[in-house]
């Protein structure tokens, strides 16, 4: 009976050591996964910054490659559409466009708060059907533009993503070796 308990004690000891080793491995895996997530977040932030810097170059009139130029043109087109829609919303709320600076001013104001010129009352009537048709047409144009730009950019984005994955894998490999 004594041998049975000694054997049981040894097995329990071995099992506890194996469980401890597995727990240590699990903790190490979680640490590595956290480092991977941190690196991926850093890449995402850097890619956003890179995209913004490329768009800034586009706005400054600098020459860009075709894929970047297509994406920047699509962004600029959407920005213009957003501004138009915001102006239409303001018009529906009872605002009118300043004839001097072009900004939307509440109709009850006598002077534009942006440039100081007198506000002339204009009738801005937006029909829902006309607005819907304009939105559909602009959406179709934007879809075409975005599709072309997306197709042109797929390759460069895929390459950049593959390079980022390779870099993360290399970094994890280096840290694992240490």
mmCIF file of C-alpha atoms in Angstrom:
data_model
loop_
_atom_site.group_PDB
_atom_site.id
_atom_site.type_symbol
_atom_site.label_atom_id
_atom_site.label_comp_id
_atom_site.label_asym_id
_atom_site.label_seq_id
_atom_site.Cartn_x
_atom_site.Cartn_y
_atom_site.Cartn_z
ATOM 1 C CA UNK A 1 0.000 0.000 0.000
ATOM 2 C CA UNK A 2 2.915 2.269 0.794
ATOM 3 C CA UNK A 3 4.236 1.803 -2.746
ATOM 4 C CA UNK A 4 0.829 2.768 -4.119
ATOM 5 C CA UNK A 5 0.824 6.090 -2.250
ATOM 6 C CA UNK A 6 4.438 6.805 -3.160
ATOM 7 C CA UNK A 7 3.664 6.081 -6.820
ATOM 8 C CA UNK A 8 0.532 8.234 -6.593
ATOM 9 C CA UNK A 9 2.555 11.058 -5.019
ATOM 10 C CA UNK A 10 5.142 10.889 -7.802
ATOM 11 C CA UNK A 11 2.454 10.953 -10.468
ATOM 12 C CA UNK A 12 0.693 13.858 -8.818
ATOM 13 C CA UNK A 13 4.019 15.687 -8.613
ATOM 14 C CA UNK A 14 4.752 15.026 -12.295
ATOM 15 C CA UNK A 15 1.248 16.107 -13.268
ATOM 16 C CA UNK A 16 1.563 19.303 -11.231
ATOM 17 C CA UNK A 17 4.891 20.064 -12.911
ATOM 18 C CA UNK A 18 3.379 19.440 -16.356
ATOM 19 C CA UNK A 19 0.384 21.661 -15.560
ATOM 20 C CA UNK A 20 2.689 24.381 -14.266
ATOM 21 C CA UNK A 21 4.797 24.170 -17.429
ATOM 22 C CA UNK A 22 1.659 24.350 -19.607
ATOM 23 C CA UNK A 23 0.385 27.338 -17.615
ATOM 24 C CA UNK A 24 3.744 29.050 -18.057
ATOM 25 C CA UNK A 25 3.578 28.375 -21.806
ATOM 26 C CA UNK A 26 0.028 29.738 -21.940
ATOM 27 C CA UNK A 27 1.125 32.902 -20.147
ATOM 28 C CA UNK A 28 4.079 33.316 -22.506
ATOM 29 C CA UNK A 29 1.771 32.829 -25.520
ATOM 30 C CA UNK A 30 -0.572 35.528 -24.195
ATOM 31 C CA UNK A 31 2.363 37.890 -23.689
ATOM 32 C CA UNK A 32 3.523 37.285 -27.273
ATOM 33 C CA UNK A 33 -0.014 37.796 -28.596
ATOM 34 C CA UNK A 34 -0.232 41.068 -26.660
ATOM 35 C CA UNK A 35 3.049 42.188 -28.220
ATOM 36 C CA UNK A 36 1.730 41.244 -31.671
ATOM 37 C CA UNK A 37 -1.457 43.278 -31.061
ATOM 38 C CA UNK A 38 0.621 46.243 -29.887
ATOM 39 C CA UNK A 39 2.811 46.067 -32.986
ATOM 40 C CA UNK A 40 -0.241 45.727 -35.240
ATOM 41 C CA UNK A 41 -1.838 48.795 -33.582
ATOM 42 C CA UNK A 42 1.390 50.695 -34.156
ATOM 43 C CA UNK A 43 1.337 49.670 -37.813
ATOM 44 C CA UNK A 44 -2.290 50.737 -38.148
ATOM 45 C CA UNK A 45 -1.530 54.140 -36.623
ATOM 46 C CA UNK A 46 1.512 54.576 -38.861
ATOM 47 C CA UNK A 47 -0.495 53.580 -41.945
ATOM 48 C CA UNK A 48 -3.159 56.151 -41.061
ATOM 49 C CA UNK A 49 -0.474 58.795 -40.595
ATOM 50 C CA UNK A 50 1.112 57.773 -43.893
ATOM 51 C CA UNK A 51 -2.249 58.033 -45.626
ATOM 52 C CA UNK A 52 -2.846 61.485 -44.172
ATOM 53 C CA UNK A 53 0.586 62.669 -45.258
ATOM 54 C CA UNK A 54 -0.038 61.376 -48.789
ATOM 55 C CA UNK A 55 -3.415 63.139 -48.881
ATOM 56 C CA UNK A 56 -1.786 66.346 -47.627
ATOM 57 C CA UNK A 57 0.735 66.079 -50.469
ATOM 58 C CA UNK A 58 -2.179 65.613 -52.898
ATOM 59 C CA UNK A 59 -3.922 68.720 -51.550
ATOM 60 C CA UNK A 60 -0.666 70.685 -51.962
ATOM 61 C CA UNK A 61 -0.569 69.683 -55.632
ATOM 62 C CA UNK A 62 2.425 67.371 -55.395
ATOM 63 C CA UNK A 63 2.742 64.516 -57.876
ATOM 64 C CA UNK A 64 1.664 61.074 -56.612
ATOM 65 C CA UNK A 65 1.613 57.564 -58.049
ATOM 66 C CA UNK A 66 -1.610 56.508 -59.779
ATOM 67 C CA UNK A 67 -2.981 54.356 -56.954
ATOM 68 C CA UNK A 68 -2.453 57.073 -54.347
ATOM 69 C CA UNK A 69 -3.786 59.756 -56.674
ATOM 70 C CA UNK A 70 -6.949 57.731 -57.353
ATOM 71 C CA UNK A 71 -7.632 57.229 -53.680
ATOM 72 C CA UNK A 72 -6.959 60.910 -52.923
ATOM 73 C CA UNK A 73 -9.321 61.991 -55.709
ATOM 74 C CA UNK A 74 -12.020 59.717 -54.288
ATOM 75 C CA UNK A 75 -11.510 61.243 -50.826
ATOM 76 C CA UNK A 76 -11.635 64.780 -52.231
ATOM 77 C CA UNK A 77 -14.828 63.940 -54.112
ATOM 78 C CA UNK A 78 -16.451 62.607 -50.959
ATOM 79 C CA UNK A 79 -15.337 65.704 -49.017
ATOM 80 C CA UNK A 80 -16.998 67.927 -51.636
ATOM 81 C CA UNK A 81 -20.177 65.854 -51.475
ATOM 82 C CA UNK A 82 -20.176 66.054 -47.681
ATOM 83 C CA UNK A 83 -19.868 69.839 -47.842
ATOM 84 C CA UNK A 84 -22.713 70.060 -50.380
ATOM 85 C CA UNK A 85 -24.938 67.857 -48.219
ATOM 86 C CA UNK A 86 -24.134 69.894 -45.137
ATOM 87 C CA UNK A 87 -25.080 73.066 -47.040
ATOM 88 C CA UNK A 88 -28.338 71.436 -48.152
ATOM 89 C CA UNK A 89 -29.089 70.446 -44.569
ATOM 90 C CA UNK A 90 -28.470 74.017 -43.462
ATOM 91 C CA UNK A 91 -30.727 75.219 -46.288
ATOM 92 C CA UNK A 92 -33.470 72.890 -45.138
ATOM 93 C CA UNK A 93 -33.016 74.224 -41.618
ATOM 94 C CA UNK A 94 -33.556 77.749 -42.883
ATOM 95 C CA UNK A 95 -30.065 78.977 -43.677
ATOM 96 C CA UNK A 96 -28.771 80.562 -46.852
ATOM 97 C CA UNK A 97 -25.385 80.818 -48.489
ATOM 98 C CA UNK A 98 -23.440 84.055 -48.053
ATOM 99 C CA UNK A 99 -22.942 85.628 -51.473
ATOM 100 C CA UNK A 100 -19.491 86.874 -50.503
ATOM 101 C CA UNK A 101 -17.761 83.994 -48.644
ATOM 102 C CA UNK A 102 -20.034 81.080 -49.533
ATOM 103 C CA UNK A 103 -20.602 79.886 -45.959
ATOM 104 C CA UNK A 104 -24.037 79.010 -44.637
ATOM 105 C CA UNK A 105 -25.670 81.708 -42.505
ATOM 106 C CA UNK A 106 -28.954 81.582 -40.590
ATOM 107 C CA UNK A 107 -31.619 83.525 -42.486
ATOM 108 C CA UNK A 108 -32.508 85.617 -39.454
ATOM 109 C CA UNK A 109 -29.003 87.120 -39.357
ATOM 110 C CA UNK A 110 -28.477 90.525 -40.927
ATOM 111 C CA UNK A 111 -24.710 90.057 -41.413
ATOM 112 C CA UNK A 112 -22.536 87.054 -42.146
ATOM 113 C CA UNK A 113 -20.636 86.072 -38.974
ATOM 114 C CA UNK A 114 -17.692 84.885 -41.087
ATOM 115 C CA UNK A 115 -17.035 87.816 -43.415
ATOM 116 C CA UNK A 116 -19.353 90.582 -42.129
ATOM 117 C CA UNK A 117 -21.181 91.221 -45.398
ATOM 118 C CA UNK A 118 -24.934 91.896 -45.345
ATOM 119 C CA UNK A 119 -27.066 88.790 -45.813
ATOM 120 C CA UNK A 120 -29.528 88.964 -48.671
ATOM 121 C CA UNK A 121 -32.555 86.782 -48.404
ATOM 122 C CA UNK A 122 -32.723 84.157 -51.103
ATOM 123 C CA UNK A 123 -35.285 81.457 -51.449
ATOM 124 C CA UNK A 124 -33.552 78.135 -50.981
ATOM 125 C CA UNK A 125 -36.148 75.475 -51.561
ATOM 126 C CA UNK A 126 -34.914 71.917 -51.706
ATOM 127 C CA UNK A 127 -37.346 69.329 -52.962
ATOM 128 C CA UNK A 128 -36.856 65.884 -51.457
ATOM 129 C CA UNK A 129 -37.128 64.176 -54.855
ATOM 130 C CA UNK A 130 -34.498 66.437 -56.425
ATOM 131 C CA UNK A 131 -32.198 65.890 -53.493
ATOM 132 C CA UNK A 132 -32.674 62.125 -53.659
ATOM 133 C CA UNK A 133 -31.929 62.106 -57.405
ATOM 134 C CA UNK A 134 -28.792 64.191 -56.881
ATOM 135 C CA UNK A 135 -27.666 61.845 -54.122
ATOM 136 C CA UNK A 136 -28.211 58.811 -56.369
ATOM 137 C CA UNK A 137 -26.237 60.368 -59.246
ATOM 138 C CA UNK A 138 -23.375 61.436 -56.999
ATOM 139 C CA UNK A 139 -23.345 58.030 -55.324
ATOM 140 C CA UNK A 140 -23.056 56.323 -58.721
ATOM 141 C CA UNK A 141 -20.191 58.615 -59.734
ATOM 142 C CA UNK A 142 -18.460 58.092 -56.386
ATOM 143 C CA UNK A 143 -18.930 54.328 -56.681
ATOM 144 C CA UNK A 144 -17.242 54.277 -60.074
ATOM 145 C CA UNK A 145 -14.399 56.450 -58.861
ATOM 146 C CA UNK A 146 -13.900 54.443 -55.682
ATOM 147 C CA UNK A 147 -14.025 51.141 -57.567
ATOM 148 C CA UNK A 148 -11.320 52.277 -59.953
ATOM 149 C CA UNK A 149 -9.183 53.631 -57.148
ATOM 150 C CA UNK A 150 -9.713 50.530 -55.035
ATOM 151 C CA UNK A 151 -8.706 48.222 -57.852
ATOM 152 C CA UNK A 152 -5.590 50.274 -58.460
ATOM 153 C CA UNK A 153 -4.740 50.321 -54.756
ATOM 154 C CA UNK A 154 -5.434 46.673 -53.959
ATOM 155 C CA UNK A 155 -2.008 45.583 -55.110
ATOM 156 C CA UNK A 156 -0.097 48.242 -53.213
ATOM 157 C CA UNK A 157 -2.149 47.705 -50.046
ATOM 158 C CA UNK A 158 -1.715 43.938 -50.304
ATOM 159 C CA UNK A 159 2.024 44.340 -50.662
ATOM 160 C CA UNK A 160 2.157 46.736 -47.707
ATOM 161 C CA UNK A 161 0.099 44.341 -45.583
ATOM 162 C CA UNK A 162 2.338 41.414 -46.493
ATOM 163 C CA UNK A 163 5.406 43.462 -45.586
ATOM 164 C CA UNK A 164 3.822 44.447 -42.263
ATOM 165 C CA UNK A 165 2.972 40.815 -41.471
ATOM 166 C CA UNK A 166 6.516 39.765 -42.346
ATOM 167 C CA UNK A 167 7.907 42.487 -40.105
ATOM 168 C CA UNK A 168 5.658 41.452 -37.193
ATOM 169 C CA UNK A 169 6.535 37.795 -37.664
ATOM 170 C CA UNK A 170 10.238 38.651 -37.752
ATOM 171 C CA UNK A 171 9.894 40.774 -34.622
ATOM 172 C CA UNK A 172 8.055 37.992 -32.787
ATOM 173 C CA UNK A 173 10.648 35.478 -33.955
ATOM 174 C CA UNK A 174 13.491 37.701 -32.694
ATOM 175 C CA UNK A 175 11.802 38.214 -29.333
ATOM 176 C CA UNK A 176 11.108 34.494 -29.028
ATOM 177 C CA UNK A 177 14.751 33.691 -29.715
ATOM 178 C CA UNK A 178 15.858 36.093 -26.989
#
